[in-house]
PDB file of N, CA and C in Angstrom:
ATOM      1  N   UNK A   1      88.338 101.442  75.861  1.00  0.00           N
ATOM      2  CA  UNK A   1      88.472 102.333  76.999  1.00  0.00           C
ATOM      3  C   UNK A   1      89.489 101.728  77.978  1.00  0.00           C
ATOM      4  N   UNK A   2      90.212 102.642  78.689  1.00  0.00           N
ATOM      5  CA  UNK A   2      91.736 102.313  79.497  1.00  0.00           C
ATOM      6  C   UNK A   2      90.738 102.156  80.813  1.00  0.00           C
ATOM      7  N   UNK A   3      91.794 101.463  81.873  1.00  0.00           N
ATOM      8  CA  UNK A   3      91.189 101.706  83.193  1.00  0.00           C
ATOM      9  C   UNK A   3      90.954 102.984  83.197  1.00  0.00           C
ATOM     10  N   UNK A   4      92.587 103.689  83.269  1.00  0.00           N
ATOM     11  CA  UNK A   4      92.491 105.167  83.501  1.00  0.00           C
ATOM     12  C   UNK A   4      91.628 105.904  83.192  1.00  0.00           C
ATOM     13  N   UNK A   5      90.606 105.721  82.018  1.00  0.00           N
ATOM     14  CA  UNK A   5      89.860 106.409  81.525  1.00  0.00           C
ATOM     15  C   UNK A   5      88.143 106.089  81.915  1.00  0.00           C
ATOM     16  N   UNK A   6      87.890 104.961  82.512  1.00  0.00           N
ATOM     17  CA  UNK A   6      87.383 104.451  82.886  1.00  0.00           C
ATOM     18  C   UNK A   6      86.624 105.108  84.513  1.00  0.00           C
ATOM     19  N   UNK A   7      87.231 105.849  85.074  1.00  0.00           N
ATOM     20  CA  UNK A   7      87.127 105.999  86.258  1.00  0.00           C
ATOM     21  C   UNK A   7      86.774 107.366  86.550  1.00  0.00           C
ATOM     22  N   UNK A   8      86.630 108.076  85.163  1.00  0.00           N
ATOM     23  CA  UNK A   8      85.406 109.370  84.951  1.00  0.00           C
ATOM     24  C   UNK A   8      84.838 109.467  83.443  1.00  0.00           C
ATOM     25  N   UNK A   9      84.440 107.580  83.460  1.00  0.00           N
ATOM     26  CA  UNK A   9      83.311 107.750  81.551  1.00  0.00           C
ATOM     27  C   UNK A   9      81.744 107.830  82.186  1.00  0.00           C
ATOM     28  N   UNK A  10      81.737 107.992  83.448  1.00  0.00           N
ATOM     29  CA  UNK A  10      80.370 108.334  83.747  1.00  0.00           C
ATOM     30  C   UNK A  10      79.949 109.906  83.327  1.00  0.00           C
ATOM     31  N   UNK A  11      80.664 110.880  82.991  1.00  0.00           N
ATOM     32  CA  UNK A  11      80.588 111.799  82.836  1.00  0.00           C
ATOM     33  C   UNK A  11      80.863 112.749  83.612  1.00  0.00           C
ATOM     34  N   UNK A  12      80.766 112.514  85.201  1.00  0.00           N
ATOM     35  CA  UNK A  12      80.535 113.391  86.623  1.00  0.00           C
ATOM     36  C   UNK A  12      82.146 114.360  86.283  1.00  0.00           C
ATOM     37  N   UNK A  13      82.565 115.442  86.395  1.00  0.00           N
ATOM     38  CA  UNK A  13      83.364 116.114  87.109  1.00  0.00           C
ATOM     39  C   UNK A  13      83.913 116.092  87.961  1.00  0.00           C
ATOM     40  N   UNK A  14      85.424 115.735  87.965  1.00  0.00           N
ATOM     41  CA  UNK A  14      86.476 114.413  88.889  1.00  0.00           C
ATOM     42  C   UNK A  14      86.877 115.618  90.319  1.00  0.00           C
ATOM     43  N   UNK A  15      86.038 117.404  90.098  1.00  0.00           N
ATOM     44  CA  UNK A  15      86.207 118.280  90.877  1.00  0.00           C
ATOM     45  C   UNK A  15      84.634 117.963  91.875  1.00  0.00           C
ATOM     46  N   UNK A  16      83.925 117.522  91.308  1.00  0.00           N
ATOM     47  CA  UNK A  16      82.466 117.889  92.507  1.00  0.00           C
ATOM     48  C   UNK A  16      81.864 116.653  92.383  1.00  0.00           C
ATOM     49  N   UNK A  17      82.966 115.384  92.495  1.00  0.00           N
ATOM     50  CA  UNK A  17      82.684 114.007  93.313  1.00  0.00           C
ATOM     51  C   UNK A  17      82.768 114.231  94.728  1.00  0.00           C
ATOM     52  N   UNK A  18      81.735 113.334  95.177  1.00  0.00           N
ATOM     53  CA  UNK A  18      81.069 113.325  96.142  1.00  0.00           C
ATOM     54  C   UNK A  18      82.217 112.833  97.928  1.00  0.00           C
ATOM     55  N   UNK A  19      83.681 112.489  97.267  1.00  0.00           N
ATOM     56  CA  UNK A  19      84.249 111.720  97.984  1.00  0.00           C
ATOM     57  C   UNK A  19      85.358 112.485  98.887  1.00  0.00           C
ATOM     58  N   UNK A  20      85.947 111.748  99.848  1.00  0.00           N
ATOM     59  CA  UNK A  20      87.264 112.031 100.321  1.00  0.00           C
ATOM     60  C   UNK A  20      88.442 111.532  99.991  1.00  0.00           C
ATOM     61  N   UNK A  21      88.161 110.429  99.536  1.00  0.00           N
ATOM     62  CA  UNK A  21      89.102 109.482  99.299  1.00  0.00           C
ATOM     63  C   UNK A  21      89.160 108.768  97.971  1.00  0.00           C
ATOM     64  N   UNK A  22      89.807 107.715  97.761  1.00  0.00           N
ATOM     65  CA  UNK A  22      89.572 107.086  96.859  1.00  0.00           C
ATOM     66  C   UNK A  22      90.288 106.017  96.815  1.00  0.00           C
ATOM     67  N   UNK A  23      89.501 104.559  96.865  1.00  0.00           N
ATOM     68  CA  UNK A  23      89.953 103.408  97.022  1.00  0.00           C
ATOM     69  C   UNK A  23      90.422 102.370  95.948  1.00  0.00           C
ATOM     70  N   UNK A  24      91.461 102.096  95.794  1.00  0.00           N
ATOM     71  CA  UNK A  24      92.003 100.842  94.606  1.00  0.00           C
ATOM     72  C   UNK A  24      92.250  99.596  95.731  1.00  0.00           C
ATOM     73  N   UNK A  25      91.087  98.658  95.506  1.00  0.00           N
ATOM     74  CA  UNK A  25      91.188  97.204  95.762  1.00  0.00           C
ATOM     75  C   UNK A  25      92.471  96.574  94.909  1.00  0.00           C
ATOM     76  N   UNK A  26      92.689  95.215  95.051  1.00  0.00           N
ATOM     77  CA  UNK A  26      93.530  94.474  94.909  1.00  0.00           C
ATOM     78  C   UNK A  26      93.623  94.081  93.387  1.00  0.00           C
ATOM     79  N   UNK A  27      93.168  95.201  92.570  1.00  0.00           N
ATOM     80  CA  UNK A  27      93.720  95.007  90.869  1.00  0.00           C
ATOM     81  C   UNK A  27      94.239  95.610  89.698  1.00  0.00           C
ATOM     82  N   UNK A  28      94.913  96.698  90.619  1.00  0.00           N
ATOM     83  CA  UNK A  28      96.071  97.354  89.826  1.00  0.00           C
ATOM     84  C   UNK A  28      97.195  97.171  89.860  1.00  0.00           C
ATOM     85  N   UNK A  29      97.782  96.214  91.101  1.00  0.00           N
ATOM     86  CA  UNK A  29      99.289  96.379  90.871  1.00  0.00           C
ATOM     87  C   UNK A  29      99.432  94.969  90.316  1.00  0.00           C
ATOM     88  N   UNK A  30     100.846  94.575  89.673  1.00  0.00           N
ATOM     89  CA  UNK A  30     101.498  93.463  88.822  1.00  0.00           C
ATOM     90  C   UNK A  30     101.637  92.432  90.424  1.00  0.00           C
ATOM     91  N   UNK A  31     101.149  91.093  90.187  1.00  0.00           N
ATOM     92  CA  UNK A  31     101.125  90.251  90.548  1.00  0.00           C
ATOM     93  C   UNK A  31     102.219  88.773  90.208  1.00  0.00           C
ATOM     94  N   UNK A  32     101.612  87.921  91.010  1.00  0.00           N
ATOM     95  CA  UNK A  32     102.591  86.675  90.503  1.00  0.00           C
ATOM     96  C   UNK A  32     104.045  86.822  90.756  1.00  0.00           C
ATOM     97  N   UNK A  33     104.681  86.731  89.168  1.00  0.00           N
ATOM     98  CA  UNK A  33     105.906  86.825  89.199  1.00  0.00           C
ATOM     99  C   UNK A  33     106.060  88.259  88.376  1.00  0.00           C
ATOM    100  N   UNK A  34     105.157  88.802  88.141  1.00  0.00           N
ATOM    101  CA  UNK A  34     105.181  90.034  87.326  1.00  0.00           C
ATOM    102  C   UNK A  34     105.000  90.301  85.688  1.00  0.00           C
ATOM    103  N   UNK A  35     105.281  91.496  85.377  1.00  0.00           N
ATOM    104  CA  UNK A  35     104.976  91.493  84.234  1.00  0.00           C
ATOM    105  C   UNK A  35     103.640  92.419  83.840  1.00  0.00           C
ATOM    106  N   UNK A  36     103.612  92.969  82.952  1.00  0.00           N
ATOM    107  CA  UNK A  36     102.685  94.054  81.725  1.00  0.00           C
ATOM    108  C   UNK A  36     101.614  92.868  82.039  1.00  0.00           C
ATOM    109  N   UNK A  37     100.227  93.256  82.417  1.00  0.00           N
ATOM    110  CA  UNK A  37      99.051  92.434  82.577  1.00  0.00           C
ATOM    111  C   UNK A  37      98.569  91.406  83.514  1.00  0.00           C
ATOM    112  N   UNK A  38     100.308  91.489  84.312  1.00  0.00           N
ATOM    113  CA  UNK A  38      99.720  90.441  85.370  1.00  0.00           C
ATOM    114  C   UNK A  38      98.860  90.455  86.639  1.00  0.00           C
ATOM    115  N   UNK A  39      98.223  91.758  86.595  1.00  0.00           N
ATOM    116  CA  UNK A  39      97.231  92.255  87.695  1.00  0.00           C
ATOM    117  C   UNK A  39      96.057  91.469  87.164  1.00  0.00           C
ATOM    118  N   UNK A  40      95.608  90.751  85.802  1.00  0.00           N
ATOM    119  CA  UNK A  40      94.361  90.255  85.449  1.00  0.00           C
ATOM    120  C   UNK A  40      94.430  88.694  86.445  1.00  0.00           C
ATOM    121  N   UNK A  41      95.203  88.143  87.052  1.00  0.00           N
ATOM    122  CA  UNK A  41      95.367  87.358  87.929  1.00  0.00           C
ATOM    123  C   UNK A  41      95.176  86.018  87.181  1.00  0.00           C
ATOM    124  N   UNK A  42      95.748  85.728  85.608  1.00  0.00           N
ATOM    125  CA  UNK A  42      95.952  84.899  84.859  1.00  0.00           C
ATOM    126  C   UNK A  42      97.350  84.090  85.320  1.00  0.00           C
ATOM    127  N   UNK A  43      97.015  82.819  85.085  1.00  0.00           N
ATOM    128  CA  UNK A  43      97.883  81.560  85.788  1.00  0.00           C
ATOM    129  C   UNK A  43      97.733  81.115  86.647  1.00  0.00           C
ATOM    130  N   UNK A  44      98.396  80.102  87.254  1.00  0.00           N
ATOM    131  CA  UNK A  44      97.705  79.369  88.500  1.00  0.00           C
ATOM    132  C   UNK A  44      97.033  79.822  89.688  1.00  0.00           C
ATOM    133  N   UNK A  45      96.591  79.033  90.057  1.00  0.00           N
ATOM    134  CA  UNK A  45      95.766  79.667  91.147  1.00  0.00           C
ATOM    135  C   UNK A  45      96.508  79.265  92.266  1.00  0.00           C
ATOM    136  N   UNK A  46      96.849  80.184  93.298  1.00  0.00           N
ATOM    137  CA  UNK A  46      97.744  80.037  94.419  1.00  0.00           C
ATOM    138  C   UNK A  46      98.589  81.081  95.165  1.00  0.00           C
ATOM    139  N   UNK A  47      99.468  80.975  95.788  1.00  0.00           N
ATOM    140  CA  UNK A  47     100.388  81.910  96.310  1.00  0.00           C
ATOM    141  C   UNK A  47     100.965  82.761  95.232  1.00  0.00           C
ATOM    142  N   UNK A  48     101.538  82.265  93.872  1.00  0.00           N
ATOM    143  CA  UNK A  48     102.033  83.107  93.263  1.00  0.00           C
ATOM    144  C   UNK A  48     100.936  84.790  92.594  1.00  0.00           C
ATOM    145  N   UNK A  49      99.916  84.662  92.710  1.00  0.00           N
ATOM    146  CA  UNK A  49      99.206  85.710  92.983  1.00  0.00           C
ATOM    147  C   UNK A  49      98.820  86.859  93.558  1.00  0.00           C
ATOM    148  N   UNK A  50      99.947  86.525  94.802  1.00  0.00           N
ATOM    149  CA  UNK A  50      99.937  87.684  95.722  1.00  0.00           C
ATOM    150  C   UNK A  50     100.835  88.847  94.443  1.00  0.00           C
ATOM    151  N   UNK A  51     101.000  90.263  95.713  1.00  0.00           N
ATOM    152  CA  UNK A  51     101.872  91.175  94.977  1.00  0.00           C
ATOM    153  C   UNK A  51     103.365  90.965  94.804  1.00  0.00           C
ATOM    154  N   UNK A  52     103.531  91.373  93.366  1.00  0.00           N
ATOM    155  CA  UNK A  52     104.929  91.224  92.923  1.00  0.00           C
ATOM    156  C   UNK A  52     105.853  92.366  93.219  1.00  0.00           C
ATOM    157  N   UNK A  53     105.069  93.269  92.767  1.00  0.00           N
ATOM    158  CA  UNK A  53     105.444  94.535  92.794  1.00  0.00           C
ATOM    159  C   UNK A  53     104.638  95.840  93.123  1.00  0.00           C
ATOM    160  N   UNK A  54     104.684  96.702  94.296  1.00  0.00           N
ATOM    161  CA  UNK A  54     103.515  97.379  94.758  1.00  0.00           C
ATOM    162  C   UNK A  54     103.855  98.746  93.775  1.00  0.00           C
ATOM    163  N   UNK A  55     103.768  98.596  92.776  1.00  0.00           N
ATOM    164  CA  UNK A  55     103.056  99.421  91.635  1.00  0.00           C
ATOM    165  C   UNK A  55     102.060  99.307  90.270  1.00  0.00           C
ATOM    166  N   UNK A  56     101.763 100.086  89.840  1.00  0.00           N
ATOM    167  CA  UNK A  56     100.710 100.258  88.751  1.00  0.00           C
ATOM    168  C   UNK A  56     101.185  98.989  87.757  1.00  0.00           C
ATOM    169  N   UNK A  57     100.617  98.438  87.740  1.00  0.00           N
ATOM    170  CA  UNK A  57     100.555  97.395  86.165  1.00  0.00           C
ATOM    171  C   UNK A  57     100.326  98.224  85.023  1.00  0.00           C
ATOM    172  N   UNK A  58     101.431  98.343  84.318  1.00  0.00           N
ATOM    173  CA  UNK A  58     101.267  99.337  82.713  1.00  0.00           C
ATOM    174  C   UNK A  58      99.987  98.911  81.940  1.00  0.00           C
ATOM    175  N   UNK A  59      99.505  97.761  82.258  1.00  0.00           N
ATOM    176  CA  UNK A  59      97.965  97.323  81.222  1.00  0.00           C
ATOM    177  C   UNK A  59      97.430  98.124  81.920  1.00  0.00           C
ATOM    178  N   UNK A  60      96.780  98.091  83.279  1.00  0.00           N
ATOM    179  CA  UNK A  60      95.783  98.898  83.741  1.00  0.00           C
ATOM    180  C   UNK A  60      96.226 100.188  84.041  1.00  0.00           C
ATOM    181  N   UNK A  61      97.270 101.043  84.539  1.00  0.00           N
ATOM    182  CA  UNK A  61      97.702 102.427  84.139  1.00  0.00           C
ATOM    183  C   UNK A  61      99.234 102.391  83.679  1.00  0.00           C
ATOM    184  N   UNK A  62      98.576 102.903  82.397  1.00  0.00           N
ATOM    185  CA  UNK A  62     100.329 102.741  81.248  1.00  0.00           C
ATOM    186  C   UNK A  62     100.891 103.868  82.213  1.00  0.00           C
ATOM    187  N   UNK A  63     100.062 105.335  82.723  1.00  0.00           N
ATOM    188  CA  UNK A  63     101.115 106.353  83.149  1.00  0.00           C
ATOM    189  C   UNK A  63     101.316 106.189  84.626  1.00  0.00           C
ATOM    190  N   UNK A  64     100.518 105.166  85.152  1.00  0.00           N
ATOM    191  CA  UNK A  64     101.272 104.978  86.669  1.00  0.00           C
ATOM    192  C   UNK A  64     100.188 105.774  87.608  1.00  0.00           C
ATOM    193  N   UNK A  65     100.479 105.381  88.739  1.00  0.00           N
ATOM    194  CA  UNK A  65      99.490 105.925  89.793  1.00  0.00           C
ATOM    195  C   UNK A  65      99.978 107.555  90.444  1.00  0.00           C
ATOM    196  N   UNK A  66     101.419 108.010  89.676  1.00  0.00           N
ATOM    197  CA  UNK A  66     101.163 109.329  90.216  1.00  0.00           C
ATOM    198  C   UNK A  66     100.289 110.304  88.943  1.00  0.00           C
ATOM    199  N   UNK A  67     100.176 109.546  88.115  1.00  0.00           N
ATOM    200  CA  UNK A  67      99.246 110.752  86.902  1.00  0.00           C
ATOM    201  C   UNK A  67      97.769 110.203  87.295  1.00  0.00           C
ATOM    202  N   UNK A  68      97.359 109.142  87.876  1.00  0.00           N
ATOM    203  CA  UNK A  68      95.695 108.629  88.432  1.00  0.00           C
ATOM    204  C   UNK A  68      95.831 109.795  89.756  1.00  0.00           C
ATOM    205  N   UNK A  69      96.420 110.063  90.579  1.00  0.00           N
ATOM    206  CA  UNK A  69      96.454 111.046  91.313  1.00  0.00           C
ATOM    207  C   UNK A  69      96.456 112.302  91.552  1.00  0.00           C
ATOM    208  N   UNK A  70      96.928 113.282  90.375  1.00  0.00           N
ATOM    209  CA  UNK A  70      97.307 114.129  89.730  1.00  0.00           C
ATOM    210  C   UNK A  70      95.776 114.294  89.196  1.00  0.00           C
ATOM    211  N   UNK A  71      95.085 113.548  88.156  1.00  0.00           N
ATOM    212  CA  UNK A  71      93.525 113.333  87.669  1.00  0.00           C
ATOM    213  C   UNK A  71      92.833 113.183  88.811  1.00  0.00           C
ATOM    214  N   UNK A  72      93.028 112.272  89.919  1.00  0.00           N
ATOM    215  CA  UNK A  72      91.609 112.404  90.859  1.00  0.00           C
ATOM    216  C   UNK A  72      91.562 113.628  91.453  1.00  0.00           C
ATOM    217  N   UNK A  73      92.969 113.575  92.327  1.00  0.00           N
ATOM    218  CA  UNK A  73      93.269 114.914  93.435  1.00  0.00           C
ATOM    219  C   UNK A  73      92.197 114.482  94.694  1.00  0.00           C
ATOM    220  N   UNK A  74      92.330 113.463  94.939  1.00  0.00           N
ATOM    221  CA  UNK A  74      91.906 113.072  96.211  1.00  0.00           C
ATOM    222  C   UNK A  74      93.476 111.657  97.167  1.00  0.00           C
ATOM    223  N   UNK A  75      93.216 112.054  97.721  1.00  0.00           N
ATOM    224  CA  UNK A  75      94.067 110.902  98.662  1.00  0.00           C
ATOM    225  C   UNK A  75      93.448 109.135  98.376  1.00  0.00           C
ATOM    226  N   UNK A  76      94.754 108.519  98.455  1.00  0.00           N
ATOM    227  CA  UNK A  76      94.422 107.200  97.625  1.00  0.00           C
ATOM    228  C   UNK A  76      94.543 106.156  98.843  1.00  0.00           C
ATOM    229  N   UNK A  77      93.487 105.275  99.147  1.00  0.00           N
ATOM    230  CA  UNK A  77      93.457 104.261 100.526  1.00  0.00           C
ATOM    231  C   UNK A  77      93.954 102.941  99.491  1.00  0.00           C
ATOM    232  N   UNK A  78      94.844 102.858  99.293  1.00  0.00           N
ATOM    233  CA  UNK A  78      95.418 101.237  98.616  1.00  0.00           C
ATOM    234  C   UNK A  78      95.482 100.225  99.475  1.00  0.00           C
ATOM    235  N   UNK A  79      94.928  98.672  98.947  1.00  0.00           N
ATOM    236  CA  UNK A  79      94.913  97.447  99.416  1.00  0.00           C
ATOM    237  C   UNK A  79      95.381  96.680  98.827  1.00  0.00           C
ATOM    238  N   UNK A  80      96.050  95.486  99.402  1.00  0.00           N
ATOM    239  CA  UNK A  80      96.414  94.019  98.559  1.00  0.00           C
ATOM    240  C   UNK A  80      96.466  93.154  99.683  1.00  0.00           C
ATOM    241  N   UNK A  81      96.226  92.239  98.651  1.00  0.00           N
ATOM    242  CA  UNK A  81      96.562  90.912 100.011  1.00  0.00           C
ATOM    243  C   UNK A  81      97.375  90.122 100.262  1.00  0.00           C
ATOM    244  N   UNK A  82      98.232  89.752  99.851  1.00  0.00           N
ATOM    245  CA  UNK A  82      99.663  89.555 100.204  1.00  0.00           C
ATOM    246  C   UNK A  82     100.803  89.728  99.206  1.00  0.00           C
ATOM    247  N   UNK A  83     102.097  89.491  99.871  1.00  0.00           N
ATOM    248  CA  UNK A  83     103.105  89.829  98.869  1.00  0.00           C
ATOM    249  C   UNK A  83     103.334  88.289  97.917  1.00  0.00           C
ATOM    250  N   UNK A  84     103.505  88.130  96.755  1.00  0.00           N
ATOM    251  CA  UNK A  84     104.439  87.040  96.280  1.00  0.00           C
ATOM    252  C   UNK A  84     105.488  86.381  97.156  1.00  0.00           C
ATOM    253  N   UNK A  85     106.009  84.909  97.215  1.00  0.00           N
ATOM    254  CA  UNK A  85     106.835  84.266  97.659  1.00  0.00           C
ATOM    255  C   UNK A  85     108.385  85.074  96.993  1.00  0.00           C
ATOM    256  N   UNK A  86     108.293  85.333  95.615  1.00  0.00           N
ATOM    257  CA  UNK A  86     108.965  85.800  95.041  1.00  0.00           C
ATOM    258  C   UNK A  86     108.850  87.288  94.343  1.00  0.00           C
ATOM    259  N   UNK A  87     108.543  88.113  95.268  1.00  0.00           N
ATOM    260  CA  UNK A  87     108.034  89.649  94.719  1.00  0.00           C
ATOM    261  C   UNK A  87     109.634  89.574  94.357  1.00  0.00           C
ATOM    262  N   UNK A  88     108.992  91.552  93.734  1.00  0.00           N
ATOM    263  CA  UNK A  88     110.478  92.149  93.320  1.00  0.00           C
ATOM    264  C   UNK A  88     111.186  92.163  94.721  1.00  0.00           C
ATOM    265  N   UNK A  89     110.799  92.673  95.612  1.00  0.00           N
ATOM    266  CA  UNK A  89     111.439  93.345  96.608  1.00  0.00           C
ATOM    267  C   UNK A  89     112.625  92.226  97.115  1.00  0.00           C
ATOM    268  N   UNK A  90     112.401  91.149  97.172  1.00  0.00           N
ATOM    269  CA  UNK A  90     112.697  89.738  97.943  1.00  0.00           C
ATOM    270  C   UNK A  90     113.918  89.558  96.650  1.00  0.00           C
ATOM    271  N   UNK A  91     113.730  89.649  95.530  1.00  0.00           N
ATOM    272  CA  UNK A  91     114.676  89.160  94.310  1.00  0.00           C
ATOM    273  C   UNK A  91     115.836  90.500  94.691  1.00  0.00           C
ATOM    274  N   UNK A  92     115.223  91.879  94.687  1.00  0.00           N
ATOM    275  CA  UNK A  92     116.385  92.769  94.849  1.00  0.00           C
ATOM    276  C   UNK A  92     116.959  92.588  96.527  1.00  0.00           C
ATOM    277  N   UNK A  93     116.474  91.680  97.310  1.00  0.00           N
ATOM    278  CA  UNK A  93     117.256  91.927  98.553  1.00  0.00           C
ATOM    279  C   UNK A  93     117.010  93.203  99.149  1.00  0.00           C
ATOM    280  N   UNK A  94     116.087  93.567  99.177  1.00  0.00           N
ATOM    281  CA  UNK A  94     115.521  94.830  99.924  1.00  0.00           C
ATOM    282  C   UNK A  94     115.385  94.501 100.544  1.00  0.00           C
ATOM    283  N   UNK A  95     115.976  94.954 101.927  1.00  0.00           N
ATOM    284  CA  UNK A  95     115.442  94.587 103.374  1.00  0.00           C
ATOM    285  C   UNK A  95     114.044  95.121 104.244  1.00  0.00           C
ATOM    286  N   UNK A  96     113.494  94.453 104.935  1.00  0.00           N
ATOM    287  CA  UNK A  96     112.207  95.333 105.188  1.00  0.00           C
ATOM    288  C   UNK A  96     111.909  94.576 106.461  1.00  0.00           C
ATOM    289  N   UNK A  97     111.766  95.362 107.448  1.00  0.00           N
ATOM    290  CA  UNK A  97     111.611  95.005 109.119  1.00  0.00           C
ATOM    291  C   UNK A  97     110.167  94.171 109.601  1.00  0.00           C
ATOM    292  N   UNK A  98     110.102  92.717 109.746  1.00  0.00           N
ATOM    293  CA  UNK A  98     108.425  92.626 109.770  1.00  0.00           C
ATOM    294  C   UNK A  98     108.468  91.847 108.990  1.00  0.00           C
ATOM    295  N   UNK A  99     108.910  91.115 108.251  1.00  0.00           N
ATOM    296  CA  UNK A  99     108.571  90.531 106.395  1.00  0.00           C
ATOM    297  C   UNK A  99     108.739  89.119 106.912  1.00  0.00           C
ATOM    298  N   UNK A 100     107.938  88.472 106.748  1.00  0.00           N
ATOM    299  CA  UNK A 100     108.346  86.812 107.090  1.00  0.00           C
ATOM    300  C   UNK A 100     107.968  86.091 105.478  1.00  0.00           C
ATOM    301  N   UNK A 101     108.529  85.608 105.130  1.00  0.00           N
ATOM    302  CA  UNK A 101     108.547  84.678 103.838  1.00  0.00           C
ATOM    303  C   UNK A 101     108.267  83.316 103.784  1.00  0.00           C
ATOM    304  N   UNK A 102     107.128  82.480 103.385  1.00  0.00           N
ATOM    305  CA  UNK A 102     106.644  81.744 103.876  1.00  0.00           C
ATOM    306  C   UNK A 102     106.196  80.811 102.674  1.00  0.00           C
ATOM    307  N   UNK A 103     106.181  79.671 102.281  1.00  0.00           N
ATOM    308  CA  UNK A 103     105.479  78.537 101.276  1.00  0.00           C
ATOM    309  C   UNK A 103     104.639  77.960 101.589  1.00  0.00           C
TER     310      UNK A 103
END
């Protein structure tokens, strides 16, 4: 069983859940330095753990968080706890107002 699939094997009807929202804690997106699986938070333990990249890790959704959205049809409250020393964003030189980079 996939995450994706995972998140209506209770059986309930993803139309007459009980919710408003819907929350993904800190283990779907690719971590570390990145990479297919690196949301399982395998390798050292430390800073490189934060987020790499603030999207779906293909292990836990191969089709990405706009088809988990599309399936819930509720609004999505996303969390993480910090960025990587070396996320993507920082390697492509994306600028971003606020960002302090820190070891």
């Amino acid at each position: 069983i996939t995450h994706a699939n995972a998140v209506f094997s209770n059986g309930s009807n993803k139309d007459t859940l009980p919710f408003r929202h819907w929350q993904f804690d800190s283990w779907w997106y690719e971590k570390g330095r990145g990479g297919n699986g690196s949301s399982r938070g395998r390798g050292p333990i430390g800073p490189f753990l934060g987020v790499y990249r603030w999207e779906a890790d293909p292990f836990v959704f191969p089709s990405g968080m706009d088809r988990m959205q599309q399936m819930i049809k509720k609004p999505f409250v996303l969390h993480n706890r910090w960025f990587a020393p070396h996320n993507w964003y920082h390697q492509q030189n994306i600028p971003s107002s606020g960002w302090t980079l820190s070891s």
